[in-house]
Tab-separated table of C-alpha atoms in Angstrom:
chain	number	residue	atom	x	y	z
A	1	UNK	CA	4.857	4.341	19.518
A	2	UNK	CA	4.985	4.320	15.749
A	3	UNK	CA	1.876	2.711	14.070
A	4	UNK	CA	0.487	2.148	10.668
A	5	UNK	CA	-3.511	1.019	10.690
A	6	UNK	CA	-4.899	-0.489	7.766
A	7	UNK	CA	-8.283	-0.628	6.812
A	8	UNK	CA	-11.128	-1.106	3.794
A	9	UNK	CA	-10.317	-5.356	2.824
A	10	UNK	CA	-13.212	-7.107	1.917
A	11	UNK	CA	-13.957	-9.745	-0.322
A	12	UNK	CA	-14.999	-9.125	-3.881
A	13	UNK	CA	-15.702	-10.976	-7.322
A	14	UNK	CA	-13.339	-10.627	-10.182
A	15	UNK	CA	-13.326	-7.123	-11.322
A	16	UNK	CA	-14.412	-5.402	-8.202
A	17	UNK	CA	-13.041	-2.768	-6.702
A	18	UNK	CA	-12.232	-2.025	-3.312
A	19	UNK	CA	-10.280	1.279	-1.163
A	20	UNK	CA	-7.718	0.799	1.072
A	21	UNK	CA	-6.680	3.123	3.967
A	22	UNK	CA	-3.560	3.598	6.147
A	23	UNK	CA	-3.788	5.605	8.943
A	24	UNK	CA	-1.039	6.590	11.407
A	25	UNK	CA	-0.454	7.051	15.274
A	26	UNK	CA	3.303	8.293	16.552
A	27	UNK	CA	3.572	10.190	13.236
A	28	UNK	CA	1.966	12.027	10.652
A	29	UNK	CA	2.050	10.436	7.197
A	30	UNK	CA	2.241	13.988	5.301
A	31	UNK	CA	5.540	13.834	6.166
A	32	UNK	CA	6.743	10.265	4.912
A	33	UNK	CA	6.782	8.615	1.928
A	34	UNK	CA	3.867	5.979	2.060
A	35	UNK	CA	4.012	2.485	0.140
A	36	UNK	CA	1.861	-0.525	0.440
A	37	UNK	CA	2.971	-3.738	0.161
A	38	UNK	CA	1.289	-7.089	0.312
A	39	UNK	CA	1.777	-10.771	0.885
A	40	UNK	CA	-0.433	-13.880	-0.623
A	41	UNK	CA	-0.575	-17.302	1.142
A	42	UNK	CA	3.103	-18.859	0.656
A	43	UNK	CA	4.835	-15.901	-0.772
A	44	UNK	CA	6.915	-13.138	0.155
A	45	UNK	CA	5.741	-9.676	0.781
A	46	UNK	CA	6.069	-7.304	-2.238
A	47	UNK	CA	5.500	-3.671	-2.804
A	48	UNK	CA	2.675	-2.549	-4.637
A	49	UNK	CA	2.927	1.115	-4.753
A	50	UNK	CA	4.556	4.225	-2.521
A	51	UNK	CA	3.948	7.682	-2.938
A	52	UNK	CA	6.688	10.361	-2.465
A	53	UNK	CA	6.660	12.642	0.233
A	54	UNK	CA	8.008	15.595	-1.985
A	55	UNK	CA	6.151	16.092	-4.522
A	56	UNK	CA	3.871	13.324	-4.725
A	57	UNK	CA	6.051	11.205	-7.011
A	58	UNK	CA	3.907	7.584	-7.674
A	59	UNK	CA	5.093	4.355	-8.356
A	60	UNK	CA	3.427	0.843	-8.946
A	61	UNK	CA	4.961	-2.549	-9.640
A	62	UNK	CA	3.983	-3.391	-13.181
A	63	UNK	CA	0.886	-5.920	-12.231
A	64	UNK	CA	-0.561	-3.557	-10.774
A	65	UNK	CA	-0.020	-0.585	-13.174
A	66	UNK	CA	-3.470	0.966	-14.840
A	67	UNK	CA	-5.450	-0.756	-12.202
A	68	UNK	CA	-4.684	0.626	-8.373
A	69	UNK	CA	-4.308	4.397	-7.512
A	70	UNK	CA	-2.276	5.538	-4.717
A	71	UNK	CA	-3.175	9.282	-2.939
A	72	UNK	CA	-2.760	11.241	0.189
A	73	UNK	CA	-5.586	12.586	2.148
A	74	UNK	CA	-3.570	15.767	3.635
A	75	UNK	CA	-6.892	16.579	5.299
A	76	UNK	CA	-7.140	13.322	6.813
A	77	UNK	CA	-3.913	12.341	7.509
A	78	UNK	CA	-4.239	9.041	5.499
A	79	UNK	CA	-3.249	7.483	2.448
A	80	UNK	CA	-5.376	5.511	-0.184
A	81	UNK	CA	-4.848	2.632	-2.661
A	82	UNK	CA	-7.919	2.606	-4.718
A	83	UNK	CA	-8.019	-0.785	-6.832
A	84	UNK	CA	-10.079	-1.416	-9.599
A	85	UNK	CA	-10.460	-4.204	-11.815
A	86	UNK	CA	-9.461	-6.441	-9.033
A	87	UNK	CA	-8.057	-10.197	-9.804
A	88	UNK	CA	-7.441	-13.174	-8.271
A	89	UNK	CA	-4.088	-12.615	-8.189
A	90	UNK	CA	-4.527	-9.558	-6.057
A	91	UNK	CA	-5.696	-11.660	-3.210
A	92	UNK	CA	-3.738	-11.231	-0.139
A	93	UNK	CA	-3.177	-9.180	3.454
A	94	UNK	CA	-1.835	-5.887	2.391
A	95	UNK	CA	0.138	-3.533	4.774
A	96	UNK	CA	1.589	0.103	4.451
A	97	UNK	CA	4.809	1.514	5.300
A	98	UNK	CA	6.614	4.524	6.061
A	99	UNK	CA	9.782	5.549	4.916
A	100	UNK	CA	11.630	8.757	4.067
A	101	UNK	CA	11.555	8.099	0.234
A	102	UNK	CA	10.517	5.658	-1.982
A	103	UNK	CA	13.073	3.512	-3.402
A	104	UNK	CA	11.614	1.420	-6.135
A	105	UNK	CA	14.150	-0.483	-8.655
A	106	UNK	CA	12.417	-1.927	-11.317
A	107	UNK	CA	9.319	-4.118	-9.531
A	108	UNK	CA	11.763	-4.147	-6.122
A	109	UNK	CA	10.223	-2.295	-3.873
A	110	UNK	CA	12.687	-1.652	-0.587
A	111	UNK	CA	11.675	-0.333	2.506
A	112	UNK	CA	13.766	0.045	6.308
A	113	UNK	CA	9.689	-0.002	8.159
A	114	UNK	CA	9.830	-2.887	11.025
A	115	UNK	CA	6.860	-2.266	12.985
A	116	UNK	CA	4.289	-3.895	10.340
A	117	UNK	CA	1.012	-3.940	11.424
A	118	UNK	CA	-2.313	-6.408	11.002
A	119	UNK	CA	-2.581	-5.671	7.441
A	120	UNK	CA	-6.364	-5.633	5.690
A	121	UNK	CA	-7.137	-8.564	4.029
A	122	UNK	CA	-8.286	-8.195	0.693
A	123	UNK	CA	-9.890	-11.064	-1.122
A	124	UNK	CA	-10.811	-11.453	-5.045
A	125	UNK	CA	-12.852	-14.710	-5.810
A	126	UNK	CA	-16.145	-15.909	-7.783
């Protein structure tokens, strides 16, 4: 069975930084293309950021941009979102996904992954 494990939430003042990790059993991430999405108290889930499984292609929705870095751990298996400079705003449960690409239009992020998993909870507060 195909599962994504997320891991590294916490709870952090405004303009902390925290590093999120997905880790995989049923599959190996190298050879998917990785996003993370996340969903805040009374709204939908949106994508944050995926990573190409070609050639390493990034993307980020724009209020994230300058702030969170996505990468692959080949060696481990797992992917990161580092995020600095952490806001309120970025409070919420984030998830990852697999998928064979990334298909970002504009700030839409898509993805076809079903089997969504606890998610890490990341909070940003004073």
């Amino acid at each position: 069975q195909v599962q994504l494990v997320e891991s590294g939430g916490g709870s952090v003042q405004p303009g902390g930084s925290l590093r999120l990790s997905c880790a995989a059993s049923g599959l190996t991430l190298d050879y998917y293309a990785i996003s993370w999405f996340r969903q805040a108290p009374g709204k939908e889930r949106e994508g944050v950021s995926c990573v190409s499984r070609e050639d390493g292609t990034t993307y980020y929705a724009d209020s994230v941009k300058g702030r969170f870095t996505i990468s692959r751990d080949n060696a481990e298996h797992t992917v990161h979102l580092q995020m600095n400079n952490l806001k309120p705003e970025d409070t919420a449960v984030y998830y990852c996904a697999a998928d064979l690409r990334c298909t970002v239009v504009g700030d839409y992020f898509h993805t076809g992954y079903v089997n969504w998993g606890q998610g890490t909870r990341v909070t940003v507060s004073s």
